[in-house]
PDB file of C-alpha atoms and ligand atoms in Angstrom:
ATOM      1  CA  MET C   1       5.698 -17.919   1.034  1.00 51.00           C
ATOM      2  CA  PRO C   2       8.367 -17.378   3.224  1.00 52.00           C
ATOM      3  CA  THR C   3      10.433 -20.904   4.915  1.00 46.00           C
ATOM      4  CA  ASN C   4      12.158 -19.129   7.594  1.00 48.00           C
ATOM      5  CA  THR C   5       9.850 -20.620  11.264  1.00 47.00           C
ATOM      6  CA  SER C   6      12.261 -19.287  13.628  1.00 58.00           C
ATOM      7  CA  ASN C   7      11.594 -15.738  13.835  1.00 84.00           C
ATOM      8  CA  ALA C   8       9.871 -14.878  16.845  1.00 83.00           C
ATOM      9  CA  THR C   9      11.761 -11.760  17.424  1.00 91.00           C
ATOM     10  CA  VAL C  10       9.947 -10.165  14.072  1.00 96.00           C
ATOM     11  CA  PRO C  11       6.625  -7.707  15.045  1.00 97.00           C
ATOM     12  CA  VAL C  12       3.801  -9.249  13.574  1.00 98.00           C
ATOM     13  CA  LEU C  13       0.584  -7.359  13.443  1.00 98.00           C
ATOM     14  CA  THR C  14      -2.698  -9.092  14.443  1.00 98.00           C
ATOM     15  CA  ILE C  15      -6.110  -7.821  12.314  1.00 98.00           C
ATOM     16  CA  ASP C  16      -8.625 -10.356  13.019  1.00 96.00           C
ATOM     17  CA  GLY C  17     -13.120  -9.859  12.659  1.00 93.00           C
ATOM     18  CA  PRO C  18     -15.408 -11.727  11.433  1.00 90.00           C
ATOM     19  CA  SER C  19     -15.898 -11.183   7.361  1.00 83.00           C
ATOM     20  CA  GLY C  20     -16.645  -8.064   5.850  1.00 84.00           C
ATOM     21  CA  SER C  21     -15.254  -6.202   9.034  1.00 90.00           C
ATOM     22  CA  GLY C  22     -12.796  -5.023   6.536  1.00 90.00           C
ATOM     23  CA  LYS C  23      -9.815  -6.569   7.682  1.00 92.00           C
ATOM     24  CA  GLY C  24      -8.245  -7.696   3.874  1.00 92.00           C
ATOM     25  CA  THR C  25      -8.430  -4.695   2.849  1.00 92.00           C
ATOM     26  CA  VAL C  26      -7.574  -2.910   6.231  1.00 96.00           C
ATOM     27  CA  SER C  27      -4.785  -5.517   6.535  1.00 97.00           C
ATOM     28  CA  ARG C  28      -3.020  -5.290   3.021  1.00 95.00           C
ATOM     29  CA  LEU C  29      -2.836  -1.124   2.858  1.00 96.00           C
ATOM     30  CA  VAL C  30      -1.695  -1.353   6.490  1.00 97.00           C
ATOM     31  CA  ALA C  31       1.104  -3.947   5.319  1.00 96.00           C
ATOM     32  CA  GLN C  32       2.418  -2.090   2.473  1.00 94.00           C
ATOM     33  CA  ALA C  33       2.352   0.923   4.029  1.00 96.00           C
ATOM     34  CA  LEU C  34       4.612   0.020   6.647  1.00 97.00           C
ATOM     35  CA  GLY C  35       6.177  -2.340   3.796  1.00 96.00           C
ATOM     36  CA  TRP C  36       5.929  -5.519   5.746  1.00 96.00           C
ATOM     37  CA  HIS C  37       4.526  -9.062   4.800  1.00 95.00           C
ATOM     38  CA  TYR C  38       1.443 -10.362   4.648  1.00 96.00           C
ATOM     39  CA  LEU C  39      -0.944 -13.221   5.117  1.00 97.00           C
ATOM     40  CA  ASP C  40      -4.911 -13.571   4.346  1.00 96.00           C
ATOM     41  CA  SER C  41      -5.391 -17.043   6.510  1.00 97.00           C
ATOM     42  CA  GLY C  42      -8.702 -17.060   4.851  1.00 95.00           C
ATOM     43  CA  ALA C  43      -7.405 -17.224   1.888  1.00 96.00           C
ATOM     44  CA  LEU C  44      -5.580 -20.694   2.667  1.00 97.00           C
ATOM     45  CA  TYR C  45      -8.822 -22.130   4.144  1.00 97.00           C
ATOM     46  CA  ARG C  46     -10.521 -21.019   1.342  1.00 97.00           C
ATOM     47  CA  ALA C  47      -8.041 -23.039  -0.575  1.00 98.00           C
ATOM     48  CA  ILE C  48      -7.990 -26.065   1.360  1.00 97.00           C
ATOM     49  CA  GLY C  49     -11.573 -26.559   1.052  1.00 97.00           C
ATOM     50  CA  LEU C  50     -11.204 -26.180  -3.164  1.00 97.00           C
ATOM     51  CA  ALA C  51      -9.036 -28.079  -3.585  1.00 97.00           C
ATOM     52  CA  ALA C  52     -10.810 -31.038  -1.373  1.00 97.00           C
ATOM     53  CA  GLY C  53     -13.597 -29.663  -3.627  1.00 95.00           C
ATOM     54  CA  TRP C  54     -11.724 -29.979  -6.312  1.00 95.00           C
ATOM     55  CA  ALA C  55     -10.518 -33.881  -5.312  1.00 96.00           C
ATOM     56  CA  GLY C  56     -14.290 -35.138  -4.537  1.00 96.00           C
ATOM     57  CA  ILE C  57     -13.349 -35.727  -0.303  1.00 97.00           C
ATOM     58  CA  ASP C  58     -16.313 -34.767   1.200  1.00 95.00           C
ATOM     59  CA  LEU C  59     -15.271 -32.192   3.964  1.00 91.00           C
ATOM     60  CA  SER C  60     -16.909 -34.657   7.281  1.00 90.00           C
ATOM     61  CA  ASP C  61     -13.609 -36.606   6.404  1.00 95.00           C
ATOM     62  CA  ALA C  62     -11.515 -35.147   8.733  1.00 96.00           C
ATOM     63  CA  SER C  63      -7.864 -37.865   7.374  1.00 97.00           C
ATOM     64  CA  ALA C  64      -8.692 -37.057   4.623  1.00 98.00           C
ATOM     65  CA  LEU C  65      -8.694 -33.198   4.144  1.00 98.00           C
ATOM     66  CA  VAL C  66      -5.611 -33.239   6.964  1.00 97.00           C
ATOM     67  CA  ARG C  67      -3.572 -34.776   4.150  1.00 98.00           C
ATOM     68  CA  CYS C  68      -5.666 -32.924   2.019  1.00 98.00           C
ATOM     69  CA  THR C  69      -4.396 -29.370   3.855  1.00 97.00           C
ATOM     70  CA  PHE C  70      -0.265 -30.913   3.933  1.00 97.00           C
ATOM     71  CA  GLY C  71      -0.911 -32.018  -0.392  1.00 97.00           C
ATOM     72  CA  THR C  72      -1.832 -28.190  -1.511  1.00 98.00           C
ATOM     73  CA  ARG C  73      -0.134 -25.884  -2.789  1.00 97.00           C
ATOM     74  CA  VAL C  74      -1.163 -22.466  -1.922  1.00 97.00           C
ATOM     75  CA  GLU C  75       1.192 -18.966  -3.639  1.00 97.00           C
ATOM     76  CA  PHE C  76       0.590 -16.189  -3.025  1.00 95.00           C
ATOM     77  CA  VAL C  77       1.747 -13.652  -6.534  1.00 95.00           C
ATOM     78  CA  GLU C  78       1.881 -10.484  -5.983  1.00 86.00           C
ATOM     79  CA  LYS C  79       2.239  -7.677  -8.656  1.00 81.00           C
ATOM     80  CA  ASP C  80       2.085  -4.109  -8.133  1.00 76.00           C
ATOM     81  CA  ASN C  81       0.169  -3.344  -5.068  1.00 72.00           C
ATOM     82  CA  ALA C  82      -2.520  -4.778  -6.705  1.00 79.00           C
ATOM     83  CA  GLU C  83      -4.249  -7.540  -4.275  1.00 82.00           C
ATOM     84  CA  PRO C  84      -2.483 -11.160  -4.837  1.00 89.00           C
ATOM     85  CA  ARG C  85      -3.464 -13.557  -6.985  1.00 95.00           C
ATOM     86  CA  VAL C  86      -3.952 -16.968  -4.900  1.00 97.00           C
ATOM     87  CA  VAL C  87      -2.503 -19.947  -6.769  1.00 98.00           C
ATOM     88  CA  VAL C  88      -3.700 -22.978  -6.007  1.00 98.00           C
ATOM     89  CA  ASN C  89      -1.694 -26.383  -7.075  1.00 97.00           C
ATOM     90  CA  GLY C  90      -0.521 -24.187 -10.311  1.00 97.00           C
ATOM     91  CA  MET C  91      -4.536 -22.096 -11.046  1.00 97.00           C
ATOM     92  CA  ASP C  92      -4.791 -18.829 -10.564  1.00 97.00           C
ATOM     93  CA  ALA C  93      -8.048 -19.723  -8.505  1.00 97.00           C
ATOM     94  CA  THR C  94      -8.452 -15.981  -6.533  1.00 94.00           C
ATOM     95  CA  ASP C  95     -11.610 -15.153  -8.395  1.00 91.00           C
ATOM     96  CA  VAL C  96     -13.243 -18.527  -7.087  1.00 93.00           C
ATOM     97  CA  LEU C  97     -12.027 -18.841  -3.721  1.00 93.00           C
ATOM     98  CA  ARG C  98     -14.132 -14.511  -3.552  1.00 86.00           C
ATOM     99  CA  THR C  99     -17.469 -16.482  -3.612  1.00 85.00           C
ATOM    100  CA  GLU C 100     -19.670 -17.244  -0.825  1.00 80.00           C
ATOM    101  CA  THR C 101     -19.876 -20.980  -1.491  1.00 87.00           C
ATOM    102  CA  ALA C 102     -15.760 -20.773  -0.953  1.00 91.00           C
ATOM    103  CA  GLY C 103     -16.278 -19.277   1.679  1.00 88.00           C
ATOM    104  CA  ALA C 104     -19.373 -21.600   3.113  1.00 88.00           C
ATOM    105  CA  ALA C 105     -16.891 -24.905   2.428  1.00 93.00           C
ATOM    106  CA  ALA C 106     -13.731 -22.588   3.981  1.00 94.00           C
ATOM    107  CA  SER C 107     -15.970 -21.813   7.865  1.00 89.00           C
ATOM    108  CA  ALA C 108     -16.712 -26.108   7.192  1.00 92.00           C
ATOM    109  CA  ILE C 109     -13.081 -27.294   6.926  1.00 95.00           C
ATOM    110  CA  ALA C 110     -12.373 -24.723   9.569  1.00 93.00           C
ATOM    111  CA  ALA C 111     -14.226 -26.983  12.032  1.00 91.00           C
ATOM    112  CA  ILE C 112     -11.653 -29.460  12.372  1.00 94.00           C
ATOM    113  CA  PRO C 113      -9.301 -29.196  14.190  1.00 95.00           C
ATOM    114  CA  ASP C 114      -6.931 -31.311  12.981  1.00 96.00           C
ATOM    115  CA  VAL C 115      -7.035 -29.250   9.763  1.00 97.00           C
ATOM    116  CA  ARG C 116      -5.875 -26.193  11.996  1.00 96.00           C
ATOM    117  CA  ALA C 117      -3.204 -27.929  13.189  1.00 97.00           C
ATOM    118  CA  ALA C 118      -1.823 -29.212   9.864  1.00 97.00           C
ATOM    119  CA  LEU C 119      -1.873 -25.428   8.734  1.00 98.00           C
ATOM    120  CA  THR C 120      -0.338 -23.597  11.854  1.00 97.00           C
ATOM    121  CA  ASP C 121       3.563 -24.029  11.266  1.00 96.00           C
ATOM    122  CA  ARG C 122       3.080 -22.991   7.402  1.00 97.00           C
ATOM    123  CA  GLN C 123       1.599 -19.694   8.759  1.00 98.00           C
ATOM    124  CA  ARG C 124       4.323 -18.904  11.296  1.00 98.00           C
ATOM    125  CA  ALA C 125       6.533 -19.227   8.268  1.00 97.00           C
ATOM    126  CA  PHE C 126       5.131 -15.724   7.121  1.00 97.00           C
ATOM    127  CA  ARG C 127       6.958 -13.711  10.176  1.00 97.00           C
ATOM    128  CA  GLN C 128       9.905 -12.437   8.079  1.00 97.00           C
ATOM    129  CA  ALA C 129      11.688  -9.512   8.509  1.00 97.00           C
ATOM    130  CA  PRO C 130      10.678  -6.364   8.305  1.00 97.00           C
ATOM    131  CA  GLY C 131       7.266  -8.128   9.726  1.00 97.00           C
ATOM    132  CA  LEU C 132       4.045  -9.067   8.961  1.00 98.00           C
ATOM    133  CA  VAL C 133       0.325  -8.027   8.963  1.00 98.00           C
ATOM    134  CA  ALA C 134      -1.172 -11.618   9.867  1.00 98.00           C
ATOM    135  CA  ASP C 135      -4.978 -11.282   8.534  1.00 97.00           C
ATOM    136  CA  GLY C 136      -7.757 -13.615  10.140  1.00 95.00           C
ATOM    137  CA  ARG C 137      -9.932 -15.150  13.359  1.00 93.00           C
ATOM    138  CA  ASP C 138      -7.178 -16.733  15.481  1.00 94.00           C
ATOM    139  CA  MET C 139      -4.590 -14.615  14.530  1.00 97.00           C
ATOM    140  CA  GLY C 140      -3.356 -12.713  18.350  1.00 96.00           C
ATOM    141  CA  THR C 141      -5.375 -15.567  20.140  1.00 95.00           C
ATOM    142  CA  VAL C 142      -3.442 -18.848  18.857  1.00 95.00           C
ATOM    143  CA  ILE C 143      -1.222 -17.866  15.571  1.00 97.00           C
ATOM    144  CA  PHE C 144       0.212 -15.310  17.693  1.00 97.00           C
ATOM    145  CA  PRO C 145      -0.315 -15.094  20.209  1.00 97.00           C
ATOM    146  CA  ASP C 146       2.750 -12.835  21.235  1.00 96.00           C
ATOM    147  CA  ALA C 147       2.047  -9.973  18.706  1.00 97.00           C
ATOM    148  CA  SER C 148       1.742  -6.119  18.742  1.00 95.00           C
ATOM    149  CA  PRO C 149      -0.586  -4.932  18.460  1.00 96.00           C
ATOM    150  CA  LYS C 150      -3.757  -6.505  17.850  1.00 97.00           C
ATOM    151  CA  VAL C 151      -6.519  -4.914  16.492  1.00 98.00           C
ATOM    152  CA  PHE C 152      -9.946  -6.931  16.516  1.00 97.00           C
ATOM    153  CA  LEU C 153     -11.846  -5.604  13.131  1.00 96.00           C
ATOM    154  CA  THR C 154     -16.258  -5.570  13.657  1.00 93.00           C
ATOM    155  CA  ALA C 155     -18.763  -3.993  11.790  1.00 94.00           C
ATOM    156  CA  SER C 156     -22.524  -4.977  11.773  1.00 94.00           C
ATOM    157  CA  ALA C 157     -23.560  -7.200  10.576  1.00 94.00           C
ATOM    158  CA  ALA C 158     -26.159  -5.354   8.030  1.00 95.00           C
ATOM    159  CA  GLU C 159     -22.786  -2.978   7.042  1.00 94.00           C
ATOM    160  CA  ARG C 160     -21.310  -6.293   6.467  1.00 94.00           C
ATOM    161  CA  ALA C 161     -23.809  -7.809   4.088  1.00 94.00           C
ATOM    162  CA  GLU C 162     -24.148  -4.547   2.006  1.00 93.00           C
ATOM    163  CA  ARG C 163     -19.904  -4.065   1.768  1.00 90.00           C
ATOM    164  CA  ARG C 164     -20.022  -7.133   0.074  1.00 86.00           C
ATOM    165  CA  TYR C 165     -23.379  -7.314  -1.775  1.00 89.00           C
ATOM    166  CA  ASN C 166     -20.876  -3.451  -3.051  1.00 88.00           C
ATOM    167  CA  GLN C 167     -17.994  -5.712  -3.837  1.00 81.00           C
ATOM    168  CA  LEU C 168     -19.250  -8.816  -5.707  1.00 81.00           C
ATOM    169  CA  LYS C 169     -22.089  -6.107  -8.287  1.00 82.00           C
ATOM    170  CA  GLY C 170     -21.315  -5.968 -11.984  1.00 73.00           C
ATOM    171  CA  LYS C 171     -18.906 -10.203 -11.088  1.00 72.00           C
ATOM    172  CA  GLY C 172     -21.813 -12.281 -12.489  1.00 72.00           C
ATOM    173  CA  VAL C 173     -22.753 -14.260 -10.049  1.00 73.00           C
ATOM    174  CA  SER C 174     -26.157 -14.473  -8.836  1.00 78.00           C
ATOM    175  CA  PHE C 175     -27.311 -13.435  -4.918  1.00 83.00           C
ATOM    176  CA  THR C 176     -29.512 -10.677  -3.192  1.00 91.00           C
ATOM    177  CA  LEU C 177     -28.488  -8.282   0.201  1.00 93.00           C
ATOM    178  CA  ASP C 178     -31.311 -10.509   2.361  1.00 95.00           C
ATOM    179  CA  GLY C 179     -29.225 -13.810   1.008  1.00 93.00           C
ATOM    180  CA  LEU C 180     -25.937 -12.279   1.887  1.00 92.00           C
ATOM    181  CA  LEU C 181     -26.714 -11.199   5.111  1.00 94.00           C
ATOM    182  CA  ARG C 182     -28.152 -14.582   6.295  1.00 93.00           C
ATOM    183  CA  GLU C 183     -24.802 -15.770   4.997  1.00 89.00           C
ATOM    184  CA  ILE C 184     -22.891 -12.946   6.965  1.00 91.00           C
ATOM    185  CA  LEU C 185     -24.811 -14.098   9.675  1.00 92.00           C
ATOM    186  CA  ALA C 186     -24.610 -18.118   9.293  1.00 90.00           C
ATOM    187  CA  ARG C 187     -20.921 -18.635   9.077  1.00 85.00           C
ATOM    188  CA  ASP C 188     -21.082 -15.660  12.403  1.00 88.00           C
ATOM    189  CA  ALA C 189     -21.744 -19.071  14.261  1.00 89.00           C
ATOM    190  CA  ARG C 190     -20.526 -21.509  12.694  1.00 86.00           C
ATOM    191  CA  ASP C 191     -16.720 -19.461  13.497  1.00 84.00           C
ATOM    192  CA  ALA C 192     -17.844 -18.288  17.103  1.00 85.00           C
ATOM    193  CA  ASN C 193     -20.040 -21.227  18.388  1.00 87.00           C
ATOM    194  CA  ARG C 194     -16.767 -23.716  16.746  1.00 83.00           C
ATOM    195  CA  ALA C 195     -14.712 -25.273  20.063  1.00 85.00           C
ATOM    196  CA  VAL C 196     -11.175 -24.780  18.610  1.00 84.00           C
ATOM    197  CA  ALA C 197      -9.648 -21.460  18.100  1.00 81.00           C
ATOM    198  CA  PRO C 198     -13.224 -19.722  17.948  1.00 84.00           C
ATOM    199  CA  LEU C 199     -13.920 -16.616  17.017  1.00 86.00           C
ATOM    200  CA  ARG C 200     -13.238 -13.919  19.620  1.00 89.00           C
ATOM    201  CA  ALA C 201     -11.170 -11.433  20.288  1.00 93.00           C
ATOM    202  CA  ALA C 202      -7.745 -11.675  23.184  1.00 93.00           C
ATOM    203  CA  GLU C 203      -7.988  -9.844  25.253  1.00 94.00           C
ATOM    204  CA  ASP C 204      -5.718  -7.555  25.067  1.00 95.00           C
ATOM    205  CA  ALA C 205      -6.720  -7.106  21.331  1.00 97.00           C
ATOM    206  CA  VAL C 206      -7.831  -2.965  20.352  1.00 97.00           C
ATOM    207  CA  CYS C 207     -11.264  -3.470  19.197  1.00 96.00           C
ATOM    208  CA  ILE C 208     -12.387  -0.846  16.381  1.00 96.00           C
ATOM    209  CA  ASP C 209     -15.720  -1.135  15.337  1.00 95.00           C
ATOM    210  CA  THR C 210     -15.484   0.121  11.274  1.00 94.00           C
ATOM    211  CA  THR C 211     -19.448   0.728  10.711  1.00 94.00           C
ATOM    212  CA  GLY C 212     -19.971   4.033   9.201  1.00 93.00           C
ATOM    213  CA  LEU C 213     -16.104   4.473   8.804  1.00 94.00           C
ATOM    214  CA  GLY C 214     -14.377   4.582   5.275  1.00 92.00           C
ATOM    215  CA  ILE C 215     -11.771   2.675   4.732  1.00 93.00           C
ATOM    216  CA  GLU C 216      -8.199   5.034   5.389  1.00 96.00           C
ATOM    217  CA  GLU C 217      -9.383   5.563   8.762  1.00 97.00           C
ATOM    218  CA  VAL C 218      -9.187   2.726   9.757  1.00 97.00           C
ATOM    219  CA  VAL C 219      -6.076   2.060   8.622  1.00 98.00           C
ATOM    220  CA  GLN C 220      -4.708   5.844  10.371  1.00 97.00           C
ATOM    221  CA  ARG C 221      -6.032   4.169  13.055  1.00 97.00           C
ATOM    222  CA  VAL C 222      -4.574   0.983  12.702  1.00 98.00           C
ATOM    223  CA  LEU C 223      -0.721   2.805  11.753  1.00 98.00           C
ATOM    224  CA  ALA C 224      -1.846   4.668  14.752  1.00 97.00           C
ATOM    225  CA  LEU C 225      -1.130   1.625  17.192  1.00 97.00           C
ATOM    226  CA  VAL C 226       1.722   0.550  15.359  1.00 96.00           C
ATOM    227  CA  SER C 227       3.671   3.876  16.272  1.00 95.00           C
ATOM    228  CA  ALA C 228       2.928   4.257  19.545  1.00 92.00           C
ATOM    229  CA  ARG C 229       3.295  -0.331  20.088  1.00 82.00           C
ATOM    230  CA  VAL C 230       5.511  -0.742  23.472  1.00 56.00           C
ATOM    231  CA  ASP C 231       7.611  -3.161  22.710  1.00 55.00           C
TER     232      ASP C 231
HETATM  233  O1   DC V 301     -11.665 -14.400   6.376  1.00 65.34           O
HETATM  234  P1   DC V 301     -12.428 -15.190   5.313  1.00 65.34           P
HETATM  235  O2   DC V 301     -14.044 -15.222   5.175  1.00 65.34           O
HETATM  236  O3   DC V 301     -12.102 -15.665   3.920  1.00 65.34           O
HETATM  237  O4   DC V 301     -11.761 -16.960   6.097  1.00 65.34           O
HETATM  238  C1   DC V 301     -12.456 -17.844   5.455  1.00 65.34           C
HETATM  239  C2   DC V 301     -13.176 -18.816   6.815  1.00 65.34           C
HETATM  240  O5   DC V 301     -12.365 -19.387   7.244  1.00 65.34           O
HETATM  241  C3   DC V 301     -13.286 -18.461   7.428  1.00 65.34           C
HETATM  242  O6   DC V 301     -15.459 -18.510   7.482  1.00 65.34           O
HETATM  243  C4   DC V 301     -13.251 -18.806   8.573  1.00 65.34           C
HETATM  244  C5   DC V 301     -12.366 -19.549   8.476  1.00 65.34           C
HETATM  245  N1   DC V 301     -11.131 -19.231   9.440  1.00 65.34           N
HETATM  246  C6   DC V 301     -10.999 -19.200  10.441  1.00 65.34           C
HETATM  247  O7   DC V 301     -11.151 -20.366  10.803  1.00 65.34           O
HETATM  248  N2   DC V 301      -9.323 -18.412  10.490  1.00 65.34           N
HETATM  249  C7   DC V 301      -8.760 -18.712   9.923  1.00 65.34           C
HETATM  250  N3   DC V 301      -7.466 -18.074  10.455  1.00 65.34           N
HETATM  251  C8   DC V 301      -9.332 -16.782   8.424  1.00 65.34           C
HETATM  252  C9   DC V 301     -10.159 -17.814   8.010  1.00 65.34           C
END
């Protein structure tokens, strides 16, 4: 993980939005195209939720969760152009982090203000030259308010559930399309209604509805926004 936290002049592109809006894939491809670093902040929240589970910490015990947040090592290991592996306290947790159970734990701990505060500097440390693509819920509103451009990706809940269904198919997990839709709607509601850093587009964000759009088209639109950026 990058360590320099005082790089305020390094450009940051933020891509926020709900689960399944395509922001993970789009952010990674945009970062690759630009040759910039990539921060998957959702993976950080998922990793802390997972580590808390490993340690048997109750998801309502805020002070134990804060200690766990500071004590959990999360490394993103890049290999070629593949999705980075996420290593939590030395264990490759990439596959387990993608499960709905990990997502639900992440969403629960993400509602705790002290946990969010404990992750702030760690996220800002990813701002390294030549630039950063930061993907999450509050990248443009809280973590990098000076980012430019800011993008907010959305897609209908039905399409997001279908994308998730296609991602999970053949991975040996048991699920139904209806079940995934219910989980997505429940997580959206929890993320949007929490008191701290709720999921919402920054006032200066460009919203792109990806319903019916291919990934490549969205990537091109985002790259065009970066090219048109006014510093
Ligand atoms: O993007 P994701 O599905 O991997 O995120 C998992 C959960 O983490 C999501 O329900 C909300 C939370 N999260 C957050 O609150 N703030 C972020 N910047 C990223 C994720």
